């Protein structure tokens, strides 16, 4: 009796419910009513289907980890199972994942991280004093002196201070305020958070977001998720993928017919296109944003990856300040950085920051509120970010090793950028712009009309067809240009330059051989 | 001339642009046109304002880090500046952040993490062999054997296998498939990802999401972000916050008038309410979800935090399987876990997983695609999750220490749960249900009508007014019940039980004294 009473209290009528319970009661009528419908119920449809799911999520595409990468995974499994292929390994040149390609972590960064993770090591003589000093400082700023506590939603205070100091140094003294720094879960998190706050309106007043074409597909994916309007501006392939302000004007004018363009996204150095913007071009972009009342988002995660001796990285923040107070106190700008790229390549830690200036104070509150829902970015990633912005300096014990490691990575990348450009341009039907920065080649490839027809027969974009063939015949995994966007009728692929030099040479030779064979086959 | 040509090529008309450039040209007319409008422009409004921002983000509330926590931060700063207060420190009992409250990390977990972070330590004799074995296994599954590489979007394979093995053990042999496991950035990330996929439709067919009241405010925040419809079902405070299936029926029936209820969220053990659901109640909830065609989301992050000897944690997955194939092969269920709670309290690493069963295969593809846009959860958090699900076992070198540390944390929490319940119930005008599990007390507080009037005069919810006063007078930071939801006319607050025993006693005594004084003042 007591059990039945308890069940009634919980609102659960006792009955004879077959598989879902064992209790017996007088409410048999109700139970048998339930039993009668069961055969129909047991064949019930899923609640969550392609038809019923969020259509904005369904519309999302993300080529960098899309079908080509799934195929690469299948081929790897086949190789493991001993199935014979014309190659022995899959080379994942689809994603900028340096350490997966064999790049070694920066010793100092990992030493500080290990000390933070397991503070007993602070007593160990095998760790340098400067690493211990960094670790102690980070831990002192963490709740309970532990990486295991939540941080403030905006990030650990002293790390935000270090980021601000880094930006000030980088920009030759242009001040940065720790209060404008937000640590993030990689740059992607910051970019999608800012876009999330910006998107509003319906119909013709829906927010338009201007993005470069080719773009990094995070942008199109988030725009799709948010049901915002993607406004394409095309980079000028004939001029080393330069950003042409006339093209921005064309894009914004056309967009005004069907949406409210409110955001301009810039990727500098470019991904996938590798161009580095000139100072003058940045000025013109900022002026354009000012004129058109656009919120500027500057994706500057490749700021350390500039290889061409004729190019230099200028931050949007620095140029904005140098343009005078009318700009520097008016233009809303969010700039993004990450631990994943540069010379450290710590992708797995998901560290990043954004600096957001000229934000309306009320919006600052809204941003912190939104960030607080996810509690905080990974504190280990925040610590990694700290080392990126606060590395050993001359005179410190670890400086020499750090400097050697950093220069070696960046020197190698510069060498590989040149090598890739040169080798691609030796292949008939491939044209590759200079890789001024970032980590990718985005060569244009000629695809003969017979191959275009073959692709159509397979219901594939022609460059997807090309990349699938390349993967199947050589094991090299690259991403079709259609995943990034390209001018109608042109075809490209994105390939990272991260494999070690000798391997990269082999990869490039294989692409060359494949391409020549491909042209012959579909001539 | 060359410079001008270059500028034209970049689409940047050379002109005399005052502060934004230094070039001189014949296009002076255009420049002066720009100059003329500048005074107006320089006073320009921000693009991103409370009026123009995403209204769904504006509607988000997140009490756990809301105004009371901002106030706590201000008071801390004042204390640092030497401003005298009736207390010397702020006690942040607003958030379940164990290590910030002084709980020590589990040694074994941090040893494995340190070894993964800095693999040179694998040669060190000061680390136990079982920790090295775990670290080697994790590293071998990482790209380039490094935590610094991206993992697969779903998470590192071998960690997903360990999670599946853990679930199978936990559920007494009910099978778990690694393919259904998704590693996440804390549980919050998984919960919002699943909700994001589920929400669709407009008007009366907009997705309704059933959540308990009181709830953990992540749910209401994400529902707001997604513009979904929040469907409240009330827990039964008179019956230890039990979940009453009749109340679910009421809620779903009423909701059908204005939305399409498609999801049922359960938090077990409860947050903020601390109840542990009986097996029978879980059965009834599952049957209800089956009847009403609801997607089940089971937030089970407190599965290790059960203190009442009369209670036991049953996973929804286990009960679902034991109800037979009509349920186990039909009901779509996502269950969430985290590294942040339990006995390890590793909040900062943002580790978590979800197990999603009976997902339509096409939706599985959509889910992986959506996850891939953010690349991967932090790999260090994934490694932490691995140790949580794959701890030392009897016979292993680290077992004894691990076991002692774990039992000490959980034993202390059980003691503090009882202590808190007992002490609160000694205070006139406070009633506290048993803390069967989780990490919080959610006592009901009597607020006299004069205090309600005073709160209204301050434009505050009465319990916010109460909590602000408590903070200002004692330094104790708790979260008002209105942030979690409560029945109209009732008032509560949520307080963590994480401070060390002696400190907790002081905290409880201070709350008691404050409450008595408060009742007197507003009698």
Coordinates of C-alpha atoms in Angstrom, one line a residue, chain A:
Chain A
X1 CA 0.0 0.0 0.0
X2 CA 2.8 2.3 0.9
X3 CA 4.3 1.9 -2.6
X4 CA 1.1 2.6 -4.3
X5 CA 0.7 5.7 -2.2
X6 CA 4.1 6.9 -3.1
X7 CA 3.4 6.3 -6.8
X8 CA 0.2 8.4 -6.6
X9 CA 2.2 11.1 -4.9
X10 CA 4.6 11.1 -7.8
X11 CA 1.7 11.3 -10.2
X12 CA 2.3 7.8 -11.5
X13 CA -0.9 5.8 -11.6
X14 CA -0.1 2.2 -10.8
X15 CA -1.2 -0.1 -13.6
X16 CA -0.1 -3.3 -15.5
X17 CA 2.3 -1.7 -17.9
X18 CA 4.0 -4.6 -19.5
X19 CA 7.6 -3.7 -20.4
X20 CA 7.7 -0.4 -18.6
X21 CA 6.9 -1.4 -15.1
X22 CA 6.0 -4.3 -12.8
X23 CA 3.3 -3.0 -10.6
X24 CA -0.3 -4.4 -10.6
X25 CA -3.4 -2.3 -9.9
X26 CA -7.1 -1.7 -10.5
X27 CA -6.4 0.8 -13.3
X28 CA -6.3 -2.1 -15.8
X29 CA -8.6 -0.3 -18.2
X30 CA -6.2 2.6 -18.7
X31 CA -3.3 0.1 -19.1
X32 CA -5.1 -1.9 -21.8
X33 CA -5.9 1.3 -23.7
X34 CA -2.2 2.0 -23.7
X35 CA -1.4 -1.6 -24.7
X36 CA -3.8 -1.4 -27.7
X37 CA -2.0 1.4 -29.3
X38 CA 1.5 0.0 -28.8
X39 CA 1.9 -2.0 -32.0
X40 CA 1.4 1.3 -33.9
X41 CA 3.7 3.1 -31.5
X42 CA 6.5 0.6 -31.8
X43 CA 6.9 1.5 -35.5
X44 CA 6.9 5.1 -34.7
X45 CA 8.9 7.6 -36.7
X46 CA 11.9 9.4 -35.2
X47 CA 11.1 12.8 -33.7
X48 CA 14.2 14.3 -35.1
X49 CA 14.5 13.9 -38.9
X50 CA 15.8 15.8 -41.9
X51 CA 12.3 17.1 -42.3
X52 CA 11.7 18.2 -38.7
X53 CA 15.2 19.4 -37.8
X54 CA 16.3 23.1 -37.6
X55 CA 16.4 24.1 -41.3
X56 CA 19.2 26.6 -40.6
X57 CA 21.4 23.9 -39.2
X58 CA 20.5 21.7 -42.2
X59 CA 21.7 24.5 -44.5
X60 CA 25.1 24.7 -42.8
X61 CA 28.1 23.6 -44.9
X62 CA 31.6 23.1 -43.6
X63 CA 33.9 21.9 -46.3
X64 CA 37.1 21.7 -44.3
X65 CA 35.7 18.7 -42.5
X66 CA 33.1 17.8 -45.2
X67 CA 32.5 14.7 -47.5
X68 CA 36.1 14.7 -48.7
X69 CA 37.4 14.2 -45.1
X70 CA 34.8 11.5 -44.4
X71 CA 36.1 9.7 -47.6
X72 CA 39.7 10.2 -46.3
X73 CA 38.7 8.5 -43.1
X74 CA 37.1 5.5 -45.0
X75 CA 40.3 5.1 -47.1
X76 CA 42.5 5.1 -43.9
X77 CA 40.3 2.3 -42.5
X78 CA 40.7 0.4 -45.7
X79 CA 44.4 0.8 -45.6
X80 CA 44.4 -0.4 -42.0
X81 CA 42.4 -3.5 -43.1
X82 CA 45.1 -4.2 -45.7
X83 CA 43.2 -3.2 -48.8
X84 CA 45.7 -2.4 -51.5
X85 CA 45.8 1.2 -52.8
X86 CA 48.3 3.0 -55.1
X87 CA 49.6 4.7 -51.9
X88 CA 50.4 3.7 -48.3
X89 CA 49.0 6.6 -46.3
X90 CA 46.4 9.4 -46.4
X91 CA 48.0 12.8 -46.2
X92 CA 45.5 15.2 -44.6
X93 CA 46.4 18.5 -46.2
X94 CA 42.8 19.7 -45.7
X95 CA 43.2 21.4 -42.4
X96 CA 45.7 23.8 -40.8
X97 CA 46.7 21.3 -38.1
X98 CA 50.5 21.8 -37.7
X99 CA 51.3 19.3 -34.9
X100 CA 49.3 16.6 -36.6
X101 CA 51.7 17.1 -39.5
X102 CA 54.7 16.5 -37.2
X103 CA 55.5 20.1 -36.0
X104 CA 56.8 19.9 -32.5
X105 CA 55.2 22.0 -29.7
X106 CA 57.2 25.0 -28.5
X107 CA 59.0 23.6 -25.4
X108 CA 58.5 26.7 -23.2
X109 CA 54.8 26.7 -23.8
X110 CA 54.4 23.1 -22.8
X111 CA 56.7 23.5 -19.8
X112 CA 54.5 26.3 -18.4
X113 CA 51.4 24.3 -19.2
X114 CA 52.7 21.2 -17.4
X115 CA 53.7 23.3 -14.4
X116 CA 50.2 24.8 -14.3
X117 CA 48.6 21.3 -14.7
X118 CA 50.6 19.6 -11.9
X119 CA 52.0 22.2 -9.6
X120 CA 54.1 19.6 -7.8
X121 CA 56.5 20.2 -10.7
X122 CA 57.2 23.7 -9.4
X123 CA 59.7 22.0 -7.1
X124 CA 61.4 20.1 -9.9
X125 CA 64.9 21.2 -10.9
X126 CA 64.2 20.1 -14.5
X127 CA 62.0 23.0 -15.3
X128 CA 63.5 26.5 -16.0
X129 CA 62.8 29.4 -13.6
X130 CA 61.2 31.6 -16.2
X131 CA 58.6 28.9 -17.0
X132 CA 57.9 28.5 -13.2
X133 CA 57.5 32.2 -12.9
X134 CA 54.9 32.3 -15.7
X135 CA 53.1 29.3 -14.2
X136 CA 53.0 30.8 -10.7
X137 CA 51.6 34.0 -12.0
X138 CA 48.8 32.2 -14.0
X139 CA 47.9 29.9 -11.1
X140 CA 47.7 32.9 -8.6
X141 CA 45.1 34.4 -10.9
X142 CA 43.0 31.2 -10.9
X143 CA 40.3 30.4 -8.4
X144 CA 41.8 28.1 -5.7
X145 CA 45.1 28.5 -7.7
X146 CA 43.9 25.8 -10.1
X147 CA 43.4 25.4 -13.8
X148 CA 40.4 23.3 -12.7
X149 CA 38.3 26.3 -11.5
X150 CA 36.0 28.2 -13.8
X151 CA 37.6 31.6 -14.7
X152 CA 35.6 34.8 -15.2
X153 CA 33.5 34.5 -18.3
X154 CA 35.7 37.1 -20.0
X155 CA 38.8 35.1 -19.1
X156 CA 41.5 35.2 -16.4
X157 CA 42.4 38.8 -15.5
X158 CA 46.2 38.6 -15.7
X159 CA 46.0 36.8 -19.1
X160 CA 43.8 39.6 -20.4
X161 CA 46.4 42.0 -19.2
X162 CA 49.1 40.1 -21.0
X163 CA 47.1 40.1 -24.2
X164 CA 46.6 43.9 -23.9
X165 CA 50.3 44.4 -23.4
X166 CA 51.1 42.2 -26.4
X167 CA 48.7 44.1 -28.6
X168 CA 50.3 47.4 -27.5
X169 CA 53.8 46.1 -28.3
X170 CA 52.6 44.6 -31.6
X171 CA 51.0 47.9 -32.7
X172 CA 53.9 50.1 -31.7
X173 CA 52.4 51.6 -28.7
X174 CA 48.7 51.9 -29.7
X175 CA 47.0 51.4 -26.3
X176 CA 45.0 48.3 -25.6
X177 CA 42.6 47.9 -22.6
X178 CA 42.4 44.5 -20.8
X179 CA 38.7 45.3 -20.4
X180 CA 38.2 45.1 -24.2
X181 CA 39.9 41.6 -24.3
X182 CA 37.7 38.5 -24.2
X183 CA 39.4 35.1 -24.1
X184 CA 37.6 32.6 -26.3
X185 CA 37.5 28.9 -27.2
X186 CA 39.6 29.2 -30.3
X187 CA 38.9 32.1 -32.6
X188 CA 35.8 30.4 -34.1
X189 CA 34.0 30.8 -30.8
X190 CA 34.7 34.6 -30.7
X191 CA 33.6 35.1 -34.3
X192 CA 30.4 33.2 -33.9
X193 CA 29.6 35.0 -30.6
X194 CA 30.0 38.5 -32.1
X195 CA 27.9 37.5 -35.2
X196 CA 25.3 36.1 -32.8
X197 CA 24.9 39.4 -31.1
X198 CA 24.8 41.4 -34.3
X199 CA 22.2 39.5 -36.3
X200 CA 18.6 40.9 -36.1
X201 CA 15.7 42.0 -38.1
X202 CA 13.4 40.3 -40.6
X203 CA 12.8 40.5 -44.3
X204 CA 14.6 43.3 -45.9
X205 CA 16.0 44.5 -42.6
X206 CA 17.6 41.2 -41.8
X207 CA 21.3 41.7 -41.0
X208 CA 23.7 41.3 -44.0
X209 CA 27.2 40.0 -43.3
X210 CA 29.8 40.8 -45.8
X211 CA 32.4 38.1 -46.3
X212 CA 35.2 37.6 -48.8
X213 CA 34.9 35.0 -51.5
X214 CA 36.9 32.8 -51.2
X215 CA 36.2 32.7 -47.4
X216 CA 36.9 30.4 -44.5
X217 CA 33.7 28.4 -44.3
X218 CA 33.2 29.1 -40.6
X219 CA 31.7 32.4 -41.7
X220 CA 29.1 30.9 -44.1
X221 CA 28.3 28.2 -41.6
X222 CA 27.6 30.7 -38.7
X223 CA 25.6 33.0 -41.1
X224 CA 23.5 30.0 -42.0
X225 CA 23.0 29.0 -38.4
X226 CA 21.9 32.5 -37.5
X227 CA 19.7 32.9 -40.6
X228 CA 21.6 36.0 -41.5
X229 CA 22.1 37.2 -45.1
X230 CA 25.5 36.4 -46.6
X231 CA 26.8 39.2 -48.7
X232 CA 29.7 38.1 -50.9
X233 CA 32.6 40.4 -52.0
X234 CA 35.0 38.8 -54.4
X235 CA 38.8 39.0 -53.9
X236 CA 40.7 39.8 -57.0
X237 CA 42.5 36.6 -58.1
X238 CA 44.2 38.4 -61.0
X239 CA 45.9 40.7 -58.4
X240 CA 47.1 38.2 -55.8
X241 CA 43.7 38.0 -54.2
X242 CA 43.8 41.7 -53.3
X243 CA 40.8 43.2 -51.6
X244 CA 39.3 45.8 -54.0
X245 CA 37.2 48.5 -52.2
X246 CA 35.2 49.1 -55.4
X247 CA 34.1 45.5 -55.1
X248 CA 33.1 46.2 -51.5
X249 CA 31.0 49.1 -52.8
X250 CA 29.4 47.0 -55.4
X251 CA 28.5 44.3 -52.9
X252 CA 27.1 46.6 -50.3
X253 CA 25.0 48.5 -52.8
X254 CA 23.5 45.4 -54.3
X255 CA 22.9 43.9 -50.8
X256 CA 20.9 46.9 -49.7
X257 CA 18.1 45.8 -52.0
X258 CA 17.3 42.8 -49.9
X259 CA 19.0 43.1 -46.5
X260 CA 20.6 45.5 -44.0
X261 CA 24.4 45.1 -44.4
X262 CA 25.7 45.7 -40.9
X263 CA 29.0 43.7 -40.7
X264 CA 32.1 43.5 -42.7
X265 CA 34.4 40.5 -42.2
X266 CA 38.0 40.6 -43.3
X267 CA 40.5 37.7 -43.1
X268 CA 44.1 39.0 -43.1
X269 CA 46.4 37.3 -43.9
X270 CA 43.8 35.5 -46.1
X271 CA 42.4 32.1 -45.6
X272 CA 42.3 30.2 -48.0
X273 CA 43.9 32.8 -50.3
X274 CA 47.1 33.7 -48.4
X275 CA 47.3 37.4 -49.4
X276 CA 48.5 40.0 -46.9
X277 CA 46.7 43.3 -47.0
X278 CA 48.7 46.5 -47.6
X279 CA 48.4 49.2 -45.0
X280 CA 46.7 51.4 -47.6
X281 CA 44.2 48.8 -48.4
X282 CA 43.3 48.5 -44.7
X283 CA 42.9 52.2 -44.4
X284 CA 40.5 52.2 -47.4
X285 CA 38.5 49.3 -45.9
X286 CA 38.2 51.1 -42.6
X287 CA 37.1 54.2 -44.3
X288 CA 34.5 52.2 -46.2
X289 CA 33.2 50.6 -43.0
X290 CA 33.0 54.1 -41.5
X291 CA 31.1 55.5 -44.5
X292 CA 28.8 52.6 -44.7
X293 CA 28.3 52.2 -40.9
X294 CA 29.6 48.7 -40.8
X295 CA 30.8 46.7 -37.8
X296 CA 34.3 45.5 -38.6
X297 CA 35.4 42.0 -37.9
X298 CA 39.1 41.4 -38.5
X299 CA 40.1 37.7 -38.5
X300 CA 43.8 38.1 -37.8
X301 CA 44.7 34.6 -36.6
X302 CA 47.6 34.3 -39.2
X303 CA 49.2 37.5 -37.9
X304 CA 52.5 35.7 -37.3
X305 CA 52.4 33.9 -40.6
X306 CA 53.8 36.4 -43.1
X307 CA 56.4 35.0 -45.5
X308 CA 56.8 37.3 -48.4
X309 CA 59.6 39.8 -47.8
X310 CA 57.5 42.5 -49.5
X311 CA 54.6 42.1 -47.1
X312 CA 54.1 43.1 -43.5
X313 CA 51.2 42.5 -41.1
X314 CA 49.3 45.6 -40.0
X315 CA 46.5 45.1 -37.6
X316 CA 43.2 46.8 -38.2
X317 CA 43.4 48.2 -34.7
X318 CA 46.7 50.0 -35.4
X319 CA 45.6 51.4 -38.7
X320 CA 42.3 52.5 -37.2
X321 CA 44.1 54.4 -34.4
X322 CA 46.6 56.0 -36.8
X323 CA 43.7 57.3 -38.9
X324 CA 42.7 59.6 -36.1
X325 CA 40.1 60.0 -33.4
X326 CA 37.2 60.3 -35.9
X327 CA 37.8 56.7 -36.7
X328 CA 39.5 55.3 -33.6
X329 CA 36.6 56.4 -31.4
X330 CA 33.8 55.5 -33.7
X331 CA 34.4 52.4 -35.7
X332 CA 33.3 49.2 -33.9
X333 CA 36.0 46.6 -34.5
X334 CA 36.5 43.1 -33.2
X335 CA 39.8 41.5 -33.9
X336 CA 40.4 37.7 -33.4
X337 CA 43.5 35.7 -32.6
X338 CA 44.2 32.1 -31.7
X339 CA 46.7 29.7 -30.3
X340 CA 46.1 27.3 -33.2
X341 CA 48.1 29.0 -35.9
X342 CA 51.3 31.2 -35.9
X343 CA 54.4 29.2 -35.0
X344 CA 52.9 27.4 -32.0
X345 CA 50.1 25.5 -33.8
X346 CA 48.3 24.6 -30.5
X347 CA 45.0 23.8 -32.1
X348 CA 43.9 21.2 -29.6
X349 CA 43.9 23.6 -26.6
X350 CA 41.2 25.8 -28.2
X351 CA 42.8 29.0 -27.0
X352 CA 42.0 32.4 -28.5
X353 CA 41.1 36.0 -27.7
X354 CA 39.2 38.8 -29.3
X355 CA 39.7 42.5 -28.7
X356 CA 36.5 44.5 -29.2
X357 CA 36.7 48.3 -29.3
X358 CA 34.2 51.0 -29.4
X359 CA 31.5 48.7 -28.2
X360 CA 28.5 50.4 -26.7
X361 CA 28.7 50.0 -22.9
X362 CA 25.3 48.3 -22.7
X363 CA 26.4 45.9 -25.4
X364 CA 29.5 45.1 -23.5
X365 CA 27.2 43.9 -20.7
X366 CA 25.2 41.9 -23.2
X367 CA 28.3 40.3 -24.5
X368 CA 29.6 39.3 -21.1
X369 CA 26.1 37.9 -20.2
X370 CA 26.1 35.8 -23.4
X371 CA 29.6 34.5 -22.7
X372 CA 28.7 33.7 -19.1
X373 CA 26.0 31.2 -20.3
X374 CA 28.9 28.9 -21.4
X375 CA 30.7 29.7 -18.1
X376 CA 34.2 30.2 -19.5
X377 CA 36.7 29.2 -22.2
X378 CA 39.0 26.3 -21.3
X379 CA 41.4 27.6 -18.7
X380 CA 44.2 25.4 -20.2
X381 CA 43.6 27.1 -23.5
X382 CA 43.7 30.5 -21.8
X383 CA 47.1 29.6 -20.2
X384 CA 48.4 28.6 -23.7
X385 CA 47.2 32.0 -25.0
X386 CA 49.1 33.6 -22.2
X387 CA 52.4 32.0 -23.3
X388 CA 51.8 33.0 -26.9
X389 CA 51.4 36.7 -26.0
X390 CA 54.0 36.6 -23.2
X391 CA 56.9 34.5 -24.5
X392 CA 60.5 34.4 -23.1
X393 CA 62.4 37.7 -23.7
X394 CA 66.1 38.2 -24.3
X395 CA 67.9 37.7 -21.0
X396 CA 65.5 35.0 -19.8
X397 CA 66.8 31.5 -19.4
X398 CA 64.4 30.0 -22.0
X399 CA 64.8 32.7 -24.6
X400 CA 67.4 31.2 -26.8
X401 CA 65.7 27.8 -27.2
X402 CA 62.3 29.5 -27.7
X403 CA 63.7 31.9 -30.3
X404 CA 65.4 29.0 -32.2
X405 CA 62.2 26.9 -32.2
X406 CA 60.0 29.8 -33.3
X407 CA 62.4 30.9 -36.1
X408 CA 62.8 27.3 -37.3
X409 CA 59.0 26.8 -37.7
X410 CA 58.5 30.2 -39.4
X411 CA 61.6 29.8 -41.6
X412 CA 60.4 26.4 -42.7
X413 CA 56.9 27.7 -43.5
X414 CA 58.4 30.5 -45.6
X415 CA 60.4 28.0 -47.5
X416 CA 57.4 25.7 -48.1
X417 CA 55.3 28.7 -49.2
X418 CA 57.8 29.5 -51.9
X419 CA 58.3 25.9 -52.9
X420 CA 54.6 25.3 -53.2
X421 CA 54.0 28.4 -55.3
X422 CA 57.0 27.6 -57.6
X423 CA 56.1 23.9 -58.1
X424 CA 52.4 24.5 -58.7
X425 CA 53.2 27.1 -61.3
X426 CA 55.3 24.6 -63.2
X427 CA 52.3 22.5 -63.9
X428 CA 50.3 23.2 -67.0
X429 CA 46.7 24.1 -66.1
X430 CA 47.5 25.1 -62.5
X431 CA 48.1 28.7 -61.5
X432 CA 49.0 29.6 -58.0
X433 CA 49.2 33.2 -56.6
X434 CA 52.1 34.0 -54.2
X435 CA 51.6 32.6 -50.7
X436 CA 52.3 35.8 -48.9
X437 CA 51.0 34.5 -45.6
X438 CA 48.8 32.0 -43.7
X439 CA 49.3 28.3 -44.2
X440 CA 47.6 27.4 -47.5
X441 CA 47.9 27.3 -51.2
X442 CA 44.7 28.0 -53.1
X443 CA 45.7 27.3 -56.7
X444 CA 43.4 27.7 -59.6
X445 CA 43.0 24.5 -61.6
X446 CA 41.9 24.0 -65.2
X447 CA 39.2 21.4 -65.4
X448 CA 38.5 20.2 -68.9
X449 CA 34.8 20.3 -70.1
X450 CA 34.8 16.5 -70.3
X451 CA 35.7 16.3 -66.6
X452 CA 33.0 18.8 -65.8
X453 CA 30.5 16.6 -67.6
X454 CA 31.8 13.5 -65.7
X455 CA 31.4 15.4 -62.5
X456 CA 27.8 16.4 -63.4
X457 CA 27.1 12.7 -64.1
X458 CA 28.3 12.0 -60.5
X459 CA 26.2 14.9 -59.2
X460 CA 29.4 16.5 -57.9
X461 CA 30.9 20.0 -58.2
X462 CA 33.7 19.7 -60.8
X463 CA 36.4 20.6 -58.2
X464 CA 34.9 18.1 -55.7
X465 CA 35.1 15.5 -58.4
X466 CA 38.8 16.5 -59.0
X467 CA 39.6 16.4 -55.3
X468 CA 37.9 13.0 -54.8
X469 CA 39.9 11.6 -57.7
X470 CA 43.1 13.1 -56.3
X471 CA 42.3 11.5 -52.9
X472 CA 41.5 8.1 -54.4
X473 CA 44.5 8.0 -56.6
X474 CA 47.2 9.6 -54.4
X475 CA 45.9 9.6 -50.8
X476 CA 46.2 13.4 -50.7
X477 CA 43.3 15.0 -49.0
X478 CA 42.6 18.7 -50.1
X479 CA 39.4 20.7 -50.0
X480 CA 37.6 21.8 -53.2
X481 CA 37.4 25.5 -53.9
X482 CA 33.6 25.3 -53.9
X483 CA 33.7 24.8 -50.2
X484 CA 35.2 28.3 -49.8
X485 CA 33.4 30.0 -52.7
X486 CA 35.0 31.0 -56.0
X487 CA 33.9 32.9 -59.1
X488 CA 31.5 31.0 -61.3
X489 CA 33.4 28.8 -63.8
X490 CA 36.7 28.9 -61.9
X491 CA 38.0 25.9 -59.9
X492 CA 40.5 25.7 -57.1
X493 CA 41.5 23.6 -54.1
X494 CA 43.0 24.5 -50.7
X495 CA 46.0 22.6 -49.6
X496 CA 48.0 23.2 -46.4
X497 CA 51.8 23.7 -46.7
X498 CA 52.3 22.0 -43.3
X499 CA 53.9 18.7 -44.2
X500 CA 57.6 18.6 -43.6
X501 CA 59.7 19.9 -46.6
X502 CA 60.6 16.5 -48.1
X503 CA 57.1 15.2 -47.7
X504 CA 55.7 18.3 -49.2
X505 CA 57.9 17.9 -52.2
X506 CA 56.5 14.4 -52.7
X507 CA 53.0 15.7 -52.3
X508 CA 53.5 18.4 -54.8
X509 CA 55.0 16.0 -57.3
X510 CA 52.1 13.6 -56.9
X511 CA 49.6 16.4 -57.4
X512 CA 51.5 17.4 -60.6
X513 CA 51.5 13.8 -61.9
X514 CA 47.8 13.4 -61.1
X515 CA 46.9 16.7 -62.7
X516 CA 48.7 15.9 -66.0
X517 CA 47.1 12.5 -66.1
X518 CA 43.7 14.1 -65.3
X519 CA 44.1 16.6 -68.2
X520 CA 45.0 13.7 -70.5
X521 CA 42.2 11.5 -69.5
X522 CA 39.5 14.3 -69.9
X523 CA 41.2 16.0 -72.9

